[in-house]
Coordinates of C-alpha atoms in Angstrom, one line a residue:
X1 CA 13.7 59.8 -123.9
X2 CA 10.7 61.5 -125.0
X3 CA 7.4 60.2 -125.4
X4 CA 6.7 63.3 -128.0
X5 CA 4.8 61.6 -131.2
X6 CA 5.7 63.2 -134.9
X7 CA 3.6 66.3 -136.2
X8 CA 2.7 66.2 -139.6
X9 CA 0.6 68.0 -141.7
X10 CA 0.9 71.5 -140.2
X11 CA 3.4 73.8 -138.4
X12 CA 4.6 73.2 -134.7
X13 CA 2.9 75.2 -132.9
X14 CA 5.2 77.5 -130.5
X15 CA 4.1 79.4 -126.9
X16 CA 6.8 82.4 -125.8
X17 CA 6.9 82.7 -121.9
X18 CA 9.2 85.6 -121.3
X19 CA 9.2 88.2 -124.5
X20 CA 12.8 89.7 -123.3
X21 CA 15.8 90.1 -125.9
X22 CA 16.3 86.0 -126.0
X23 CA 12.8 85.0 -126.1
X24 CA 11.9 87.8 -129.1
X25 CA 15.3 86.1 -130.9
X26 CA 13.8 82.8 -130.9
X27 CA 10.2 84.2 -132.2
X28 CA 11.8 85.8 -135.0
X29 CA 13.0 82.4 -136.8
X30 CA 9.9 80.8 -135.7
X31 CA 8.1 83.5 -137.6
X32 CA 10.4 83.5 -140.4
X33 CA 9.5 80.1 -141.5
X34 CA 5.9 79.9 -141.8
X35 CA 6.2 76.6 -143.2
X36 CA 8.0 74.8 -139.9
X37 CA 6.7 76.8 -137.5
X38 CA 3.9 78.8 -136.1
X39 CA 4.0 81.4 -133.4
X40 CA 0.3 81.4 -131.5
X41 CA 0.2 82.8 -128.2
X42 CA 3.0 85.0 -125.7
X43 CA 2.6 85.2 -122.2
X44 CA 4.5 88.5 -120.3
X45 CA 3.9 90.9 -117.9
X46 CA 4.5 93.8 -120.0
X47 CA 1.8 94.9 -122.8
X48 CA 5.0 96.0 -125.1
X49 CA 6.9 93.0 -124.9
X50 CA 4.0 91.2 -126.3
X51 CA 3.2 93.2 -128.5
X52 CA 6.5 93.2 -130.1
X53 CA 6.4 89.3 -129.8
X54 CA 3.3 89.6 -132.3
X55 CA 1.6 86.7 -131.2
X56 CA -2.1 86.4 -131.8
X57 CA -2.7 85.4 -128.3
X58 CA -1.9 87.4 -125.8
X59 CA -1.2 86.7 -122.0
X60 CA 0.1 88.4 -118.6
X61 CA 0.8 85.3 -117.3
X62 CA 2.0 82.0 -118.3
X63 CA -0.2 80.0 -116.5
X64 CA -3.2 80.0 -118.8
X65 CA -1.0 78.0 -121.0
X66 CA -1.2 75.1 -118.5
X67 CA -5.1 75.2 -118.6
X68 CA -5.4 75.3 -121.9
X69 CA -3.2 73.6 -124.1
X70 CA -2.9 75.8 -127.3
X71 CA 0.7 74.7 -128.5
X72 CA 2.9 71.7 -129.3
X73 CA 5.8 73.6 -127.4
X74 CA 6.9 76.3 -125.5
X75 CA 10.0 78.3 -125.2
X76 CA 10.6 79.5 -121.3
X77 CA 13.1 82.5 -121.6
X78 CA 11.9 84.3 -118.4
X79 CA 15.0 85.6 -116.1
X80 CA 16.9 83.0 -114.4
X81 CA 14.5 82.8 -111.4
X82 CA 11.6 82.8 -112.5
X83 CA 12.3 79.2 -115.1
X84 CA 11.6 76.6 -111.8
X85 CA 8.1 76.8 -111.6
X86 CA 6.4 77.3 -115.2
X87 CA 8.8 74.9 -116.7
X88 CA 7.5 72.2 -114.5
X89 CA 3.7 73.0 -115.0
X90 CA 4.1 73.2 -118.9
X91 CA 6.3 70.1 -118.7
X92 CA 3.2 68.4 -116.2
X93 CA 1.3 69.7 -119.3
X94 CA 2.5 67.8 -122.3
X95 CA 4.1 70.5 -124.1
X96 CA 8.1 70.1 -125.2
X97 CA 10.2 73.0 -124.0
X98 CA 12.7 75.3 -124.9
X99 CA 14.1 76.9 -121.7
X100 CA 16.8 79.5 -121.8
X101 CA 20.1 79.2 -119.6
X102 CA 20.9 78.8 -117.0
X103 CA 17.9 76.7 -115.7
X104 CA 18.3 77.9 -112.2
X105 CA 20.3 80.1 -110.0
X106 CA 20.5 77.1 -107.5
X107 CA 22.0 73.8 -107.5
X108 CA 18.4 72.3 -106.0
X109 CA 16.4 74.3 -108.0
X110 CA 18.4 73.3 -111.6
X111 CA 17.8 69.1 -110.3
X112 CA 14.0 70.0 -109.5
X113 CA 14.0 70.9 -113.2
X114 CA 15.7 67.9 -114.8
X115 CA 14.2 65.6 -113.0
X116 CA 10.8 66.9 -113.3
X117 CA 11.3 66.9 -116.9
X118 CA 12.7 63.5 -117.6
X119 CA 10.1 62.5 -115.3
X120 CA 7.4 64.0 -117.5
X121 CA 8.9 62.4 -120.8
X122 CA 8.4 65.6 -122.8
X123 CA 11.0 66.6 -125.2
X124 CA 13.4 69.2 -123.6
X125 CA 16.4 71.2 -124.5
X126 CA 18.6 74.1 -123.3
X127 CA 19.5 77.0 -125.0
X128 CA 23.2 76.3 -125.2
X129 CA 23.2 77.8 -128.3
X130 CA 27.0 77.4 -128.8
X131 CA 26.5 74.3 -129.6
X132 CA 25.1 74.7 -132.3
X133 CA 27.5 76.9 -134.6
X134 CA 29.0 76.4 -138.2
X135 CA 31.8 77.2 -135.7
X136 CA 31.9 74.9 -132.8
X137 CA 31.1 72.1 -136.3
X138 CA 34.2 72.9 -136.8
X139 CA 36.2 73.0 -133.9
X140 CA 34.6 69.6 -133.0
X141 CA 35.4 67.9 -136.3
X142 CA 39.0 68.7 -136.2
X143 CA 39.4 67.2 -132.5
X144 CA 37.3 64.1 -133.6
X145 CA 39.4 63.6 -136.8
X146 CA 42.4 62.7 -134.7
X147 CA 44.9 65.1 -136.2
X148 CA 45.4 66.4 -132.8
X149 CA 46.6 62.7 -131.1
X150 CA 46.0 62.5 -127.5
X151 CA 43.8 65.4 -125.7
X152 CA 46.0 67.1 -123.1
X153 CA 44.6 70.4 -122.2
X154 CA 42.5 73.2 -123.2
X155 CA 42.4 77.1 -122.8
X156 CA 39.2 79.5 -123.1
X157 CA 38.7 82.4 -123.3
X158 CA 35.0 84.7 -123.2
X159 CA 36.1 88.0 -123.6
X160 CA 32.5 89.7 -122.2
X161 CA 33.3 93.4 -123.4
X162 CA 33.8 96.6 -121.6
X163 CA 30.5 98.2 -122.4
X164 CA 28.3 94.8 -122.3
X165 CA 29.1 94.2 -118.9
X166 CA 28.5 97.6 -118.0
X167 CA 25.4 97.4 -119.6
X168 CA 24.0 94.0 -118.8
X169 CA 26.1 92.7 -115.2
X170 CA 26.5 96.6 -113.7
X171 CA 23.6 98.4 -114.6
X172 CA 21.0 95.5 -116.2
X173 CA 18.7 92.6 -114.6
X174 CA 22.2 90.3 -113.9
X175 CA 23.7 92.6 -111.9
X176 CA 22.7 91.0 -108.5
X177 CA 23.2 87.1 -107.5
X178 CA 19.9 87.5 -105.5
X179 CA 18.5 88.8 -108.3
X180 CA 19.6 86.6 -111.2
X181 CA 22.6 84.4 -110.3
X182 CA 26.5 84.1 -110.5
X183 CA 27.7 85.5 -113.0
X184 CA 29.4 82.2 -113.5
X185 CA 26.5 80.9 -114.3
X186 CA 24.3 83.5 -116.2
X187 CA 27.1 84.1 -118.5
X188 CA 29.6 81.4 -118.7
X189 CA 27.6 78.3 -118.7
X190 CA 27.5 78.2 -122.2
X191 CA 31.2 78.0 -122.4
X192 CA 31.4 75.3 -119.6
X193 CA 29.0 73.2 -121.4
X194 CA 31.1 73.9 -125.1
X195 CA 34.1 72.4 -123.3
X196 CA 32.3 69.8 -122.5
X197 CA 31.0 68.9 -125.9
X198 CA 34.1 70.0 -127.8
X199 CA 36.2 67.7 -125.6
X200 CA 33.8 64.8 -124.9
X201 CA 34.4 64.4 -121.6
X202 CA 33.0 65.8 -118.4
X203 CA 34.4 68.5 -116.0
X204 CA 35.3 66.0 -112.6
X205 CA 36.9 68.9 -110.1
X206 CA 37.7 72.4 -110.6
X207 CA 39.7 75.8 -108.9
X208 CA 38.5 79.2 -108.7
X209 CA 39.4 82.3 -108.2
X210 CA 38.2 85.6 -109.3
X211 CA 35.7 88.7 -107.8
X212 CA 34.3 92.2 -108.4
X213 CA 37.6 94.4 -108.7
X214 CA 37.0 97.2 -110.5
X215 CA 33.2 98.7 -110.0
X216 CA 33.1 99.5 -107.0
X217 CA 32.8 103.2 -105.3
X218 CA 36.1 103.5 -104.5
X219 CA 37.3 103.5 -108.4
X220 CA 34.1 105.9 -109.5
X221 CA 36.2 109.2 -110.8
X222 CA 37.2 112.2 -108.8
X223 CA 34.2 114.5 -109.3
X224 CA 31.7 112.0 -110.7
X225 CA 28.0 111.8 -110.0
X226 CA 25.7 109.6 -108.9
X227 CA 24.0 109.9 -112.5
X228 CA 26.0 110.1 -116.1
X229 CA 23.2 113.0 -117.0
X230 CA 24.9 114.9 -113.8
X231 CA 28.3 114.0 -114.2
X232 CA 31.0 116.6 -115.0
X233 CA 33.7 113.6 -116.2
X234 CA 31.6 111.8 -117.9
X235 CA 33.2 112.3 -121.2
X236 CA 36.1 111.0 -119.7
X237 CA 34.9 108.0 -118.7
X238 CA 34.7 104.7 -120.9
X239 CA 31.2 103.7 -119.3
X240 CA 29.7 106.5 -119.6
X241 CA 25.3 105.5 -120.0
X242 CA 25.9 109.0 -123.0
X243 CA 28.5 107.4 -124.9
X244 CA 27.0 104.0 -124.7
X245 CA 23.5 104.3 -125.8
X246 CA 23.2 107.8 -127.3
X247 CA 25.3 106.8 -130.4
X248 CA 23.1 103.8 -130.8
X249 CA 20.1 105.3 -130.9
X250 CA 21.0 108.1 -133.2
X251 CA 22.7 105.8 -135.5
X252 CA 20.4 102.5 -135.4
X253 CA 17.7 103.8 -133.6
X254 CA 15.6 101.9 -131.2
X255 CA 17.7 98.9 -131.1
X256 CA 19.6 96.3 -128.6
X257 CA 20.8 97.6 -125.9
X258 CA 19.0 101.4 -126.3
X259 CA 15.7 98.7 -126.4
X260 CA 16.5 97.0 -122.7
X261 CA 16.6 100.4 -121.6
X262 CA 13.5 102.3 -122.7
X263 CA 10.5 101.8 -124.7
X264 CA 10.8 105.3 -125.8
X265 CA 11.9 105.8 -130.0
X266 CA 13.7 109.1 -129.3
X267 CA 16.1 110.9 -127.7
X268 CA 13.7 112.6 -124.8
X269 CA 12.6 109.5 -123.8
X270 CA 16.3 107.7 -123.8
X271 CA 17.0 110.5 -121.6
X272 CA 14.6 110.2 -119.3
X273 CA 15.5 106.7 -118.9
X274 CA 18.7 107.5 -118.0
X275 CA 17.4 109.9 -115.5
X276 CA 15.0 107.8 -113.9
X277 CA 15.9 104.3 -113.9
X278 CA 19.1 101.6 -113.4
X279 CA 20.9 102.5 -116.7
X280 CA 21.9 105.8 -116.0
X281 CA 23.1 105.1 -112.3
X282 CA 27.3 105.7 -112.5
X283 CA 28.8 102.7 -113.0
X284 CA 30.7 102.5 -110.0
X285 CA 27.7 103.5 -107.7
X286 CA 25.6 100.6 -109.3
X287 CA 24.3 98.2 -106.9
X288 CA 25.9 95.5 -108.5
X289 CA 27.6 92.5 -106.7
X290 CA 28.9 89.6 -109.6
X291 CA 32.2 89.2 -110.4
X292 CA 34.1 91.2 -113.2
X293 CA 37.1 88.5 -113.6
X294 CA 37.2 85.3 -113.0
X295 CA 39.3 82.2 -113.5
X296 CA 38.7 78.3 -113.4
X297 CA 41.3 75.4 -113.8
X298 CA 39.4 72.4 -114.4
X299 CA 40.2 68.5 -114.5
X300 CA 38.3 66.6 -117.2
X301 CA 37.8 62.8 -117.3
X302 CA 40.4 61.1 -119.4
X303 CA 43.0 63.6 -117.2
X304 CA 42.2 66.1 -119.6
X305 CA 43.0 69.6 -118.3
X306 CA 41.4 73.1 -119.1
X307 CA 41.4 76.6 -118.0
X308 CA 38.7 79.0 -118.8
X309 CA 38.3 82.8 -118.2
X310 CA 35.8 85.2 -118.1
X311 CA 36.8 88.5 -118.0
X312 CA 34.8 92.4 -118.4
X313 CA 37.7 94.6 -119.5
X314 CA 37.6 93.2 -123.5
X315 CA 36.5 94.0 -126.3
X316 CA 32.9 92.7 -127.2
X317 CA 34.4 89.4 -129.5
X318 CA 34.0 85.9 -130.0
X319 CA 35.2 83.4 -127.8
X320 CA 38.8 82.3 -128.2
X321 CA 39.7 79.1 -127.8
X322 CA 43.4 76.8 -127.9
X323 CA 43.5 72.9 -127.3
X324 CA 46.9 71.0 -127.3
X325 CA 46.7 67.3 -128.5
X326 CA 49.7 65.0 -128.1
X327 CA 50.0 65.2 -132.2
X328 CA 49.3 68.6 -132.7
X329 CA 47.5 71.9 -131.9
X330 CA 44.0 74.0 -132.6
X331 CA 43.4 77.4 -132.2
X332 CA 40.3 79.4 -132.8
X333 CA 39.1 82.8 -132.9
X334 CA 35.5 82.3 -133.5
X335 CA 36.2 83.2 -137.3
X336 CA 38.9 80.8 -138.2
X337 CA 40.5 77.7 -137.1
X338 CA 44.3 77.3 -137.3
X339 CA 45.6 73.6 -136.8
X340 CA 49.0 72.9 -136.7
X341 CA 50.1 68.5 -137.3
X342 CA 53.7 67.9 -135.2
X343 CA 53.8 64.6 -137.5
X344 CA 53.8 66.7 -141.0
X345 CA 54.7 70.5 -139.2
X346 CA 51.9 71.1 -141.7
X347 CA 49.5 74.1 -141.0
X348 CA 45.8 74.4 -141.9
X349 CA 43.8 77.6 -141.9
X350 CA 40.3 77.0 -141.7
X351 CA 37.6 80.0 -142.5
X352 CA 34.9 80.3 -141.7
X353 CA 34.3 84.1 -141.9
X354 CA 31.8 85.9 -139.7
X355 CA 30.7 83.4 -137.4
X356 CA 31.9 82.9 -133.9
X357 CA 29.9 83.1 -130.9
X358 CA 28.8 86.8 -129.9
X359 CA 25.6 87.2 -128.9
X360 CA 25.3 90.3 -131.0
X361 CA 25.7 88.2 -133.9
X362 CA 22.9 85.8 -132.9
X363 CA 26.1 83.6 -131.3
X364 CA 27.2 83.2 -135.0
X365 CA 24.4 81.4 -136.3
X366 CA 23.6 79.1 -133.0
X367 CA 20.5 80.7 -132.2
X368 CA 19.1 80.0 -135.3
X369 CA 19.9 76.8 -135.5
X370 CA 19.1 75.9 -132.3
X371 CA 15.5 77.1 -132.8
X372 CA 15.8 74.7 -136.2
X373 CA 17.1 72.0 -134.0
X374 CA 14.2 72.4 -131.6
X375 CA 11.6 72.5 -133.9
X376 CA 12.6 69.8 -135.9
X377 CA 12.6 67.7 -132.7
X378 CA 9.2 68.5 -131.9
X379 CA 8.1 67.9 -135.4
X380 CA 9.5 64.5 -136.5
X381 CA 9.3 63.3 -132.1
X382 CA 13.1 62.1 -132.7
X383 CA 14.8 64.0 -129.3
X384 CA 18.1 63.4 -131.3
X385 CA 18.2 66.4 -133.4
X386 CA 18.7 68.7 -129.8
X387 CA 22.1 68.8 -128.5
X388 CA 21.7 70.4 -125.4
X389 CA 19.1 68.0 -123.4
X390 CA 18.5 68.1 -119.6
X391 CA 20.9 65.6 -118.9
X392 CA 23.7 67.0 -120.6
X393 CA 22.9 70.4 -119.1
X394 CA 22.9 69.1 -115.9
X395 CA 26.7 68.9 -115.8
X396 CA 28.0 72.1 -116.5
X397 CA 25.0 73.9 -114.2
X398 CA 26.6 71.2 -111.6
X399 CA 30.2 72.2 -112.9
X400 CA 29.4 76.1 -112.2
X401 CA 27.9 75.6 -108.8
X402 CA 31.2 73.5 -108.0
X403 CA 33.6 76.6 -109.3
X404 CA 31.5 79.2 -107.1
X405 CA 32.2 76.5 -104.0
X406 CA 36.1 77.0 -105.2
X407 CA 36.5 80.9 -105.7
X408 CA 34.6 81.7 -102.3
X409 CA 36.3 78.6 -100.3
X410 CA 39.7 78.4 -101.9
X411 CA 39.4 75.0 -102.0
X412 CA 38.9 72.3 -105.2
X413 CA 35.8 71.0 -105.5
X414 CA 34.4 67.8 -106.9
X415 CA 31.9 68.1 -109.1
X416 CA 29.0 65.3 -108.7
X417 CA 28.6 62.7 -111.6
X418 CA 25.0 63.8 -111.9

């Protein structure tokens, strides 16, 4: 429980450590509600990152945060291996933190974290911003109501999208497991931890299988280059860098994804990204390694079964999601719910309208919210108001390590009660 003692008065006081696409989502409700929250210092590497964090302090470096205390709380969204260390000297500090998923590539490295956190007795939370949905509200209400009986078994589904995981897993910083982590983990622990919560009850042993099928060298195109700017079939192919973030920036301009892949506004500059760096490398010439499919059967306490996967070749959606009760059935797209009662045959449409879980959409509303959440926690001291504490985490990092154990072992693993 955290020792944190209310605010009142003023603002909560927010750090940024890490001004990438997550961290800058999180500044912009902080600095959208003046009257809850206050933005005052961001610590990264790169002079254009803070400056589009607009913080009045500045840093390289998160450590002068730890030497002087300037905040109430900090939100840690650096990549996934660089979370280990500051989160433990700003927890060591006193200040409540926000720290992006996962918490760590490594089953050591994620306890290191909770317990040095629950040992420092600040307020902490995850960004398992799925949680935290008009969405998942719903989903969650329906299986508490009862109108599904007894929980048998769930299946889920994130569809990642074609061109996201080209962007982000083949070309982008989570391309590599030495570099980031499974892509289990970096992508999919969100929706480990949603069954979780939707279900209420935790994942005890689990099956994998799945790998990287499709980008590799020996699919690339007859004729293709090692660069999209050289390639004589690159109108042919679907992930082409061109067709991906030329449209974008000549009809949204210098927004996500065109913005992970140059600071440049225009069209020169694009292209020399594209001739210099990672996102213009072929797609099947990458030097990516994490899986592009992958599937999990999972045993949940209560004998409660589940089956999740996570597959590339989609289109960029929400999450889609099916759980049979004894007494009837749920299914959801992320937009609606559909519930169908055995005991009246009666069938309820529930909408909910442009919600869901995409990250494009701000994961329907849960990044806002969790922000809110957060804030409101630090604010009034009562840890309640976060879903997503280290604890809870805990199990479906310890869930995702267990699944990796399965797909390259072949074996099911148990996964530890804490």
């Amino acid at each position: 429980m955290s020792t944190h003692t209310p605010i009142t008065g003023r603002p909560v006081r927010v750090a940024l450590v890490g001004a990438g696409n997550r961290g800058l989502t999180y500044a912009e409700w902080i600095k959208a509600h003046p009257e809850r929250a206050e933005l005052v210092a961001v610590a990264d590497p790169r002079p254009a990152a803070r400056a589009a964090a607009g913080a009045p302090v500045e840093f390289d470096d998160w450590r002068p945060l730890v030497e002087n205390r300037i905040a109430d709380a900090v939100v840690v969204a650096t990549q996934d291996r660089f979370h280990v260390e500051p989160v433990l000297a700003l927890a060591g500090a006193g200040y409540a933190i926000l720290a992006e998923k996962p918490l760590a590539p490594t089953e050591k490295e994620t306890r290191r974290i909770v317990e040095g956190v629950e040992r420092s007795g600040v307020l902490f939370a995850v960004c398992h911003v799925m949680r935290y949905t008009p969405y998942t509200d719903l989903v969650k209400e329906v299986v508490d109501s009862g109108v599904l009986g007894q929980l048998v078994s769930l299946d889920h589904l994130e569809p990642v999208g074609w061109w996201h995981y080209a962007h982000s897993y083949v070309r982008g910083p989570w391309r590599s497991e030495k570099d980031s982590s499974p892509m289990l983990l970096a992508k999919s622990c969100h929706d480990l931890d949603w069954i979780t919560y939707v279900m209420g009850g935790r994942i005890e042993q689990v099956s994998s299988f799945g790998g990287l099928k499709h980008f590799r060298p020996e699919n690339a195109p007859a004729g293709s280059a090692e660069r999209c700017l050289d390639c004589a079939v690159e109108d042919g192919c679907p992930y082409s860098a061109l067709k991906l973030y030329m449209p974008t920036l000549r009809e949204k301009g210098a927004v996500w994804p065109v913005t992970h892949v140059t600071e440049a506004k225009d069209e020169a500059g694009l292209v020399e990204a594209l001739r210099e760096g990672p996102y213009g490398v072929c797609a099947y010439r990458s030097d990516n390694d994490v899986v592009d499919h992958q599937v999990l059967a999972m045993l949940l306490s209560g004998g409660v079964t589940a089956t999740f996967q996570m597959v590339a070749f989609t289109e960029q959606t929400h999450r889609q999601t099916r759980i049979f009760g004894s007494h009837g059935w749920l299914t959801g797209d992320g937009e609606r719910v559909t519930v169908q009662d055995f005991r009246t045959g009666a069938t309820t449409v529930h909408e909910l309208g442009a919600s869901g879980s995409n990250a494009a959409d701000g994961h329907g509303g849960g990044d806002a919210a969790l922000v809110e959440a957060f804030v409101t926690a630090v604010a009034t001291g009562d840890a309640g108001a976060v879903r997503s504490g280290p604890a809870t985490s805990l199990g479906s990092h310890l869930a995702a390590f267990a699944a990796e154990r399965a797909r390259h072992t072949g074996t099911v693993q148990t996964v530890p009660a804490q």
